[in-house]
mmCIF file of C-alpha atoms and ligand atoms in Angstrom:
data_model
loop_
_atom_site.group_PDB
_atom_site.id
_atom_site.type_symbol
_atom_site.label_atom_id
_atom_site.label_comp_id
_atom_site.label_asym_id
_atom_site.label_seq_id
_atom_site.Cartn_x
_atom_site.Cartn_y
_atom_site.Cartn_z
ATOM 1 C CA MET A 1 6.674 -65.585 -12.716
ATOM 2 C CA ASN A 2 9.151 -67.712 -10.815
ATOM 3 C CA ILE A 3 11.784 -66.793 -8.288
ATOM 4 C CA LYS A 4 14.573 -69.111 -7.257
ATOM 5 C CA TYR A 5 16.531 -68.329 -4.102
ATOM 6 C CA LEU A 6 20.115 -69.342 -4.804
ATOM 7 C CA GLY A 7 21.497 -68.055 -1.488
ATOM 8 C CA THR A 8 19.599 -67.011 1.637
ATOM 9 C CA ALA A 9 22.135 -65.915 4.285
ATOM 10 C CA ALA A 10 23.394 -62.587 5.529
ATOM 11 C CA ALA A 11 26.970 -61.376 4.967
ATOM 12 C CA GLU A 12 28.871 -64.061 6.885
ATOM 13 C CA GLY A 13 26.912 -67.040 5.526
ATOM 14 C CA TRP A 14 25.416 -69.618 7.859
ATOM 15 C CA PRO A 15 27.526 -71.240 9.244
ATOM 16 C CA GLY A 16 29.600 -68.062 9.334
ATOM 17 C CA ILE A 17 32.978 -68.438 7.661
ATOM 18 C CA PHE A 18 34.965 -68.194 10.871
ATOM 19 C CA CYS A 19 32.173 -68.588 13.406
ATOM 20 C CA HIS A 20 31.753 -71.281 16.027
ATOM 21 C CA CYS A 21 28.685 -69.931 17.809
ATOM 22 C CA GLU A 22 25.995 -72.384 18.835
ATOM 23 C CA ALA A 23 23.773 -71.546 15.825
ATOM 24 C CA CYS A 24 26.624 -72.134 13.381
ATOM 25 C CA GLU A 25 27.716 -75.386 15.015
ATOM 26 C CA LYS A 26 24.126 -76.620 14.942
ATOM 27 C CA ALA A 27 23.793 -75.715 11.243
ATOM 28 C CA ARG A 28 27.053 -77.558 10.470
ATOM 29 C CA LYS A 29 25.765 -80.634 12.281
ATOM 30 C CA LEU A 30 22.225 -80.650 10.829
ATOM 31 C CA GLY A 31 23.190 -79.553 7.292
ATOM 32 C CA GLY A 32 20.415 -79.483 4.656
ATOM 33 C CA LYS A 33 18.322 -76.316 4.636
ATOM 34 C CA ASN A 34 20.340 -74.953 7.564
ATOM 35 C CA ILE A 35 23.345 -74.373 5.314
ATOM 36 C CA ARG A 36 22.851 -70.921 3.820
ATOM 37 C CA SER A 37 25.129 -69.147 1.345
ATOM 38 C CA ARG A 38 25.168 -65.416 0.628
ATOM 39 C CA SER A 39 22.045 -63.880 -0.942
ATOM 40 C CA GLN A 40 21.302 -64.126 -4.629
ATOM 41 C CA SER A 41 18.103 -64.832 -6.564
ATOM 42 C CA LEU A 42 17.124 -65.683 -10.111
ATOM 43 C CA VAL A 43 13.823 -64.622 -11.700
ATOM 44 C CA ASP A 44 12.389 -66.770 -14.519
ATOM 45 C CA ASP A 45 15.858 -68.268 -15.099
ATOM 46 C CA CYS A 46 16.955 -65.057 -16.820
ATOM 47 C CA LEU A 47 17.121 -62.118 -14.412
ATOM 48 C CA LEU A 48 19.790 -62.290 -11.747
ATOM 49 C CA ILE A 49 19.510 -60.283 -8.523
ATOM 50 C CA ASP A 50 22.807 -59.584 -6.743
ATOM 51 C CA TYR A 51 26.169 -61.240 -7.234
ATOM 52 C CA PRO A 52 27.715 -62.446 -3.951
ATOM 53 C CA PRO A 53 31.028 -64.268 -3.426
ATOM 54 C CA ASP A 54 28.980 -67.508 -3.520
ATOM 55 C CA GLY A 55 27.815 -66.903 -7.103
ATOM 56 C CA TYR A 56 30.188 -69.573 -8.391
ATOM 57 C CA TRP A 57 28.763 -72.154 -5.974
ATOM 58 C CA HIS A 58 25.213 -71.190 -6.976
ATOM 59 C CA MET A 59 26.078 -71.742 -10.633
ATOM 60 C CA ILE A 60 27.445 -75.226 -9.883
ATOM 61 C CA ARG A 61 24.805 -76.311 -7.385
ATOM 62 C CA ASN A 62 21.829 -75.298 -9.546
ATOM 63 C CA ASN A 63 23.346 -76.333 -12.864
ATOM 64 C CA LEU A 64 23.011 -72.774 -14.222
ATOM 65 C CA SER A 65 24.790 -71.069 -17.058
ATOM 66 C CA PHE A 66 25.585 -67.526 -15.960
ATOM 67 C CA GLY A 67 27.060 -66.969 -19.428
ATOM 68 C CA LYS A 68 23.487 -66.936 -20.756
ATOM 69 C CA ILE A 69 22.313 -64.171 -18.403
ATOM 70 C CA ALA A 70 22.050 -60.666 -19.867
ATOM 71 C CA THR A 71 20.815 -58.718 -16.829
ATOM 72 C CA LEU A 72 22.046 -58.341 -13.266
ATOM 73 C CA LEU A 73 20.230 -56.105 -10.783
ATOM 74 C CA VAL A 74 22.331 -55.146 -7.778
ATOM 75 C CA THR A 75 20.678 -53.965 -4.570
ATOM 76 C CA HIS A 76 23.693 -52.313 -2.934
ATOM 77 C CA SER A 77 27.456 -52.389 -2.623
ATOM 78 C CA HIS A 78 27.870 -54.602 0.457
ATOM 79 C CA GLN A 79 30.180 -57.515 -0.275
ATOM 80 C CA ASP A 80 27.501 -60.165 0.298
ATOM 81 C CA HIS A 81 25.466 -58.627 -2.557
ATOM 82 C CA PHE A 82 28.123 -57.471 -4.984
ATOM 83 C CA TYR A 83 31.459 -59.178 -5.509
ATOM 84 C CA PRO A 84 32.613 -57.745 -8.852
ATOM 85 C CA LEU A 85 35.996 -59.487 -8.870
ATOM 86 C CA ASP A 86 34.218 -62.567 -10.259
ATOM 87 C CA LEU A 87 32.411 -60.616 -12.989
ATOM 88 C CA ILE A 88 35.648 -59.528 -14.612
ATOM 89 C CA LEU A 89 36.299 -63.174 -15.516
ATOM 90 C CA ARG A 90 33.869 -62.812 -18.470
ATOM 91 C CA ALA A 91 36.642 -62.303 -21.027
ATOM 92 C CA GLU A 92 39.576 -64.200 -22.508
ATOM 93 C CA PRO A 93 41.694 -65.902 -21.269
ATOM 94 C CA TYR A 94 39.235 -66.657 -18.433
ATOM 95 C CA CYS A 95 36.205 -67.193 -20.641
ATOM 96 C CA TYR A 96 35.598 -68.278 -24.273
ATOM 97 C CA LYS A 97 32.476 -68.621 -26.445
ATOM 98 C CA LEU A 98 30.161 -66.524 -24.265
ATOM 99 C CA PRO A 99 26.584 -67.449 -25.284
ATOM 100 C CA THR A 100 25.296 -63.976 -24.285
ATOM 101 C CA PRO A 101 28.034 -61.540 -25.209
ATOM 102 C CA LEU A 102 26.924 -58.617 -23.034
ATOM 103 C CA LEU A 103 25.941 -58.553 -19.351
ATOM 104 C CA THR A 104 24.329 -55.301 -18.200
ATOM 105 C CA ILE A 105 24.706 -54.540 -14.507
ATOM 106 C CA TYR A 106 22.186 -52.121 -12.986
ATOM 107 C CA GLY A 107 23.101 -50.463 -9.704
ATOM 108 C CA ASN A 108 23.584 -47.287 -7.688
ATOM 109 C CA ARG A 109 26.639 -44.997 -7.614
ATOM 110 C CA HIS A 110 28.402 -47.008 -4.887
ATOM 111 C CA VAL A 111 27.969 -50.231 -6.848
ATOM 112 C CA GLU A 112 29.318 -48.442 -9.927
ATOM 113 C CA GLU A 113 32.415 -47.339 -7.982
ATOM 114 C CA GLU A 114 33.047 -50.914 -6.786
ATOM 115 C CA TYR A 115 32.594 -52.118 -10.355
ATOM 116 C CA HIS A 116 35.179 -49.687 -11.754
ATOM 117 C CA HIS A 117 37.559 -50.539 -8.931
ATOM 118 C CA ALA A 118 37.335 -54.238 -9.879
ATOM 119 C CA LEU A 119 37.826 -53.480 -13.578
ATOM 120 C CA LYS A 120 41.216 -51.963 -12.745
ATOM 121 C CA GLU A 121 42.284 -55.382 -11.430
ATOM 122 C CA VAL A 122 41.969 -57.079 -14.792
ATOM 123 C CA ASP A 123 44.191 -56.834 -17.788
ATOM 124 C CA CYS A 124 42.209 -58.298 -20.657
ATOM 125 C CA ASN A 125 40.943 -56.281 -23.598
ATOM 126 C CA GLY A 126 37.617 -58.010 -24.107
ATOM 127 C CA ILE A 127 36.107 -57.112 -20.760
ATOM 128 C CA ALA A 128 34.835 -53.689 -21.848
ATOM 129 C CA GLN A 129 32.784 -55.376 -24.626
ATOM 130 C CA SER A 130 31.456 -58.020 -22.282
ATOM 131 C CA LEU A 131 30.140 -55.881 -19.410
ATOM 132 C CA HIS A 132 28.087 -52.725 -19.324
ATOM 133 C CA PHE A 133 27.203 -50.743 -16.222
ATOM 134 C CA GLN A 134 23.954 -48.786 -16.047
ATOM 135 C CA ARG A 135 23.514 -46.358 -13.145
ATOM 136 C CA ILE A 136 19.957 -46.263 -11.813
ATOM 137 C CA GLU A 137 18.084 -43.957 -9.448
ATOM 138 C CA PRO A 138 15.373 -44.679 -6.884
ATOM 139 C CA PHE A 139 11.773 -44.401 -8.163
ATOM 140 C CA LYS A 140 12.855 -44.151 -11.824
ATOM 141 C CA SER A 141 11.463 -47.140 -13.730
ATOM 142 C CA PHE A 142 13.198 -48.683 -16.703
ATOM 143 C CA THR A 143 12.584 -51.641 -18.983
ATOM 144 C CA ILE A 144 15.018 -54.368 -19.908
ATOM 145 C CA SER A 145 15.353 -56.474 -23.037
ATOM 146 C CA GLU A 146 13.701 -59.511 -21.392
ATOM 147 C CA GLY A 147 10.456 -57.519 -21.165
ATOM 148 C CA TYR A 148 10.415 -56.614 -17.461
ATOM 149 C CA THR A 149 9.709 -53.181 -16.043
ATOM 150 C CA ILE A 150 11.980 -52.553 -13.092
ATOM 151 C CA THR A 151 11.494 -49.878 -10.460
ATOM 152 C CA PRO A 152 14.204 -49.385 -7.852
ATOM 153 C CA LEU A 153 12.801 -48.237 -4.497
ATOM 154 C CA LEU A 154 14.696 -46.935 -1.499
ATOM 155 C CA ALA A 155 15.649 -49.249 1.346
ATOM 156 C CA ASN A 156 16.535 -48.160 4.855
ATOM 157 C CA HIS A 157 20.008 -49.690 4.918
ATOM 158 C CA GLY A 158 23.726 -49.052 4.765
ATOM 159 C CA SER A 159 25.543 -45.756 5.146
ATOM 160 C CA ALA A 160 23.704 -42.462 4.849
ATOM 161 C CA GLU A 161 25.568 -41.762 1.578
ATOM 162 C CA GLU A 162 24.398 -44.890 -0.229
ATOM 163 C CA ASP A 163 20.906 -45.229 -1.733
ATOM 164 C CA CYS A 164 20.474 -48.962 -1.088
ATOM 165 C CA LEU A 165 17.800 -50.309 -3.411
ATOM 166 C CA ILE A 166 14.971 -52.805 -3.327
ATOM 167 C CA TYR A 167 13.083 -53.681 -6.479
ATOM 168 C CA LEU A 168 9.647 -53.865 -8.028
ATOM 169 C CA ILE A 169 9.850 -56.273 -10.964
ATOM 170 C CA GLU A 170 6.818 -56.396 -13.276
ATOM 171 C CA LYS A 171 5.934 -58.517 -16.272
ATOM 172 C CA ASP A 172 2.728 -59.924 -17.816
ATOM 173 C CA GLY A 173 0.530 -58.553 -15.043
ATOM 174 C CA LYS A 174 2.629 -59.994 -12.198
ATOM 175 C CA THR A 175 4.630 -57.960 -9.700
ATOM 176 C CA LEU A 176 7.482 -59.136 -7.525
ATOM 177 C CA PHE A 177 8.635 -56.923 -4.667
ATOM 178 C CA TYR A 178 12.186 -58.006 -3.808
ATOM 179 C CA ALA A 179 13.393 -56.387 -0.619
ATOM 180 C CA ASN A 180 16.338 -57.561 1.390
ATOM 181 C CA ASP A 181 18.727 -55.534 3.426
ATOM 182 C CA SER A 182 15.940 -53.073 3.886
ATOM 183 C CA GLY A 183 14.859 -52.219 7.408
ATOM 184 C CA LEU A 184 11.364 -50.746 7.544
ATOM 185 C CA TYR A 185 11.049 -48.718 4.359
ATOM 186 C CA PRO A 186 11.406 -44.946 4.118
ATOM 187 C CA GLU A 187 8.105 -43.055 3.724
ATOM 188 C CA ALA A 188 8.783 -42.365 0.040
ATOM 189 C CA THR A 189 8.862 -46.127 -0.603
ATOM 190 C CA TRP A 190 5.629 -46.806 1.308
ATOM 191 C CA GLU A 191 3.980 -44.004 -0.657
ATOM 192 C CA TYR A 192 5.217 -45.367 -3.972
ATOM 193 C CA LEU A 193 3.804 -48.788 -3.076
ATOM 194 C CA ARG A 194 0.378 -47.483 -2.017
ATOM 195 C CA GLY A 195 -2.385 -49.169 -4.020
ATOM 196 C CA ARG A 196 -0.044 -51.267 -6.194
ATOM 197 C CA HIS A 197 -0.914 -54.934 -5.994
ATOM 198 C CA LEU A 198 2.068 -57.165 -5.211
ATOM 199 C CA ASP A 199 1.977 -60.861 -6.093
ATOM 200 C CA LEU A 200 5.106 -61.921 -4.212
ATOM 201 C CA ILE A 201 6.783 -59.982 -1.426
ATOM 202 C CA SER A 202 10.260 -61.050 -0.366
ATOM 203 C CA PHE A 203 11.209 -59.710 3.086
ATOM 204 C CA ASP A 204 14.547 -59.198 4.845
ATOM 205 C CA CYS A 205 14.473 -61.452 7.946
ATOM 206 C CA THR A 206 18.096 -61.022 9.035
ATOM 207 C CA GLY A 207 17.412 -60.965 12.780
ATOM 208 C CA VAL A 208 14.734 -63.717 12.900
ATOM 209 C CA ILE A 209 13.899 -63.630 16.646
ATOM 210 C CA ALA A 210 16.837 -61.397 17.612
ATOM 211 C CA SER A 211 17.133 -57.652 17.187
ATOM 212 C CA ALA A 212 18.067 -56.636 13.653
ATOM 213 C CA GLY A 213 18.674 -52.928 14.317
ATOM 214 C CA SER A 214 16.919 -50.356 12.169
ATOM 215 C CA THR A 215 18.610 -51.235 8.864
ATOM 216 C CA HIS A 216 17.507 -54.864 8.699
ATOM 217 C CA MET A 217 14.296 -56.657 9.609
ATOM 218 C CA ASN A 218 13.335 -59.607 11.794
ATOM 219 C CA LEU A 219 10.084 -61.547 12.240
ATOM 220 C CA GLU A 220 8.585 -58.760 14.299
ATOM 221 C CA THR A 221 9.201 -56.069 11.665
ATOM 222 C CA ASN A 222 8.187 -58.485 8.876
ATOM 223 C CA ARG A 223 4.782 -58.668 10.589
ATOM 224 C CA VAL A 224 4.615 -54.881 10.871
ATOM 225 C CA ALA A 225 5.508 -54.499 7.181
ATOM 226 C CA LYS A 226 2.968 -57.141 6.130
ATOM 227 C CA LYS A 227 0.207 -55.378 8.048
ATOM 228 C CA ARG A 228 1.056 -52.002 6.530
ATOM 229 C CA LEU A 229 1.230 -53.445 3.002
ATOM 230 C CA ILE A 230 -2.251 -54.918 3.466
ATOM 231 C CA GLU A 231 -3.508 -51.543 4.748
ATOM 232 C CA LEU A 232 -1.974 -49.804 1.719
ATOM 233 C CA GLY A 233 -3.816 -52.143 -0.634
ATOM 234 C CA CYS A 234 -0.602 -53.829 -1.811
ATOM 235 C CA ALA A 235 -1.287 -57.297 -0.441
ATOM 236 C CA ASP A 236 -4.267 -59.591 0.050
ATOM 237 C CA GLU A 237 -5.030 -63.305 0.288
ATOM 238 C CA HIS A 238 -3.523 -63.807 -3.186
ATOM 239 C CA THR A 239 -0.133 -62.370 -2.175
ATOM 240 C CA THR A 240 2.732 -64.738 -1.417
ATOM 241 C CA PHE A 241 5.100 -63.657 1.384
ATOM 242 C CA VAL A 242 8.617 -65.052 1.559
ATOM 243 C CA ILE A 243 11.158 -64.338 4.305
ATOM 244 C CA ASN A 244 14.828 -64.381 3.380
ATOM 245 C CA HIS A 245 18.404 -63.243 4.213
ATOM 246 C CA PHE A 246 18.983 -64.953 7.576
ATOM 247 C CA SER A 247 21.818 -64.285 10.007
ATOM 248 C CA HIS A 248 23.234 -66.769 12.531
ATOM 249 C CA ASN A 249 22.433 -64.088 15.132
ATOM 250 C CA GLY A 250 18.801 -65.070 14.494
ATOM 251 C CA ILE A 251 19.539 -68.423 16.188
ATOM 252 C CA LEU A 252 16.643 -70.546 14.843
ATOM 253 C CA MET A 253 17.255 -73.477 12.514
ATOM 254 C CA HIS A 254 15.097 -73.746 9.367
ATOM 255 C CA ASP A 255 12.460 -76.032 10.945
ATOM 256 C CA GLU A 256 12.307 -73.812 14.016
ATOM 257 C CA ILE A 257 11.644 -70.764 11.814
ATOM 258 C CA LEU A 258 8.793 -72.734 10.203
ATOM 259 C CA ASP A 259 7.375 -73.400 13.693
ATOM 260 C CA ALA A 260 7.766 -69.766 14.726
ATOM 261 C CA THR A 261 5.874 -68.529 11.642
ATOM 262 C CA LYS A 262 2.987 -71.032 11.560
ATOM 263 C CA GLU A 263 0.426 -68.267 12.068
ATOM 264 C CA ASP A 264 2.016 -65.843 9.619
ATOM 265 C CA ALA A 265 1.611 -67.504 6.236
ATOM 266 C CA PHE A 266 5.251 -66.717 5.463
ATOM 267 C CA LEU A 267 7.178 -69.055 3.195
ATOM 268 C CA VAL A 268 10.655 -69.567 4.646
ATOM 269 C CA SER A 269 13.354 -69.475 1.985
ATOM 270 C CA TYR A 270 16.327 -71.821 1.853
ATOM 271 C CA ASP A 271 19.111 -72.252 -0.694
ATOM 272 C CA GLY A 272 17.525 -73.694 -3.836
ATOM 273 C CA PHE A 273 13.935 -72.720 -2.842
ATOM 274 C CA SER A 274 11.836 -72.002 -5.920
ATOM 275 C CA VAL A 275 8.350 -70.518 -5.984
ATOM 276 C CA ASP A 276 5.901 -69.831 -8.819
ATOM 277 C CA PHE A 277 3.393 -67.044 -8.398
HETATM 278 ZN ZN1 LIG B 1 23.070 -58.560 3.035
HETATM 279 ZN ZN1 LIG B 2 27.744 -68.143 14.168
HETATM 280 ZN ZN1 LIG B 3 23.774 -54.859 3.244
#
């Protein structure tokens, strides 16, 4: 399996859209891996996770054809993970000759509400044939046409009303655990994971060395989560750990995060980072 990180920042991007803090100014000056757009990932070039406002830039920068994608998994309704106003451009007169005529979006009730809200903004007949929304529930697995089994798990994130999701993605004996905007997981999620071997674990590292509150993680909680996953039999020396979803409040530049995690065997994501596992 392969995962490509198209965007690796928290909600404001890094540099933040309007921000002139020291960490953002430094990122502007250094450029390269320090420039982070809003979070989105692509599995095996066919399974898209989240659709942020930077989706268009990701398509251009990585020479992708989003018109060929049939499946979009959405973690939650926050704007940096779901920006449906771009998805309604999949019909005439905004779009012709779609290679893959139907895109199925999987998400929770809040994502579904945002989706329907966006649909009201568009006045083109074809859109209903071009998009399909599928509501999903935590801990209820489903399979998709590309041959993956997907299990949404509960994150510890967002408002109390929203079941923010993280995902187990399985195919051909490999399992990806994709978890950003998570906080330390609710007990039901730890219990679900117990004894299941994970090949790649993608952590929320929003706070880096700063506090991330209880609904995000930082390096400290990434270490706690790694330890518990090893204790639960989910991870061993064959498991790849990636840290992702960085906020400017976390202060450290990409190379400094590498230095800070030398002992941890964490891979540090950046926009365009691709890993096979
Ligand atoms: Zn986020
Ligand atoms: Zn800033
Ligand atoms: Zn969020």
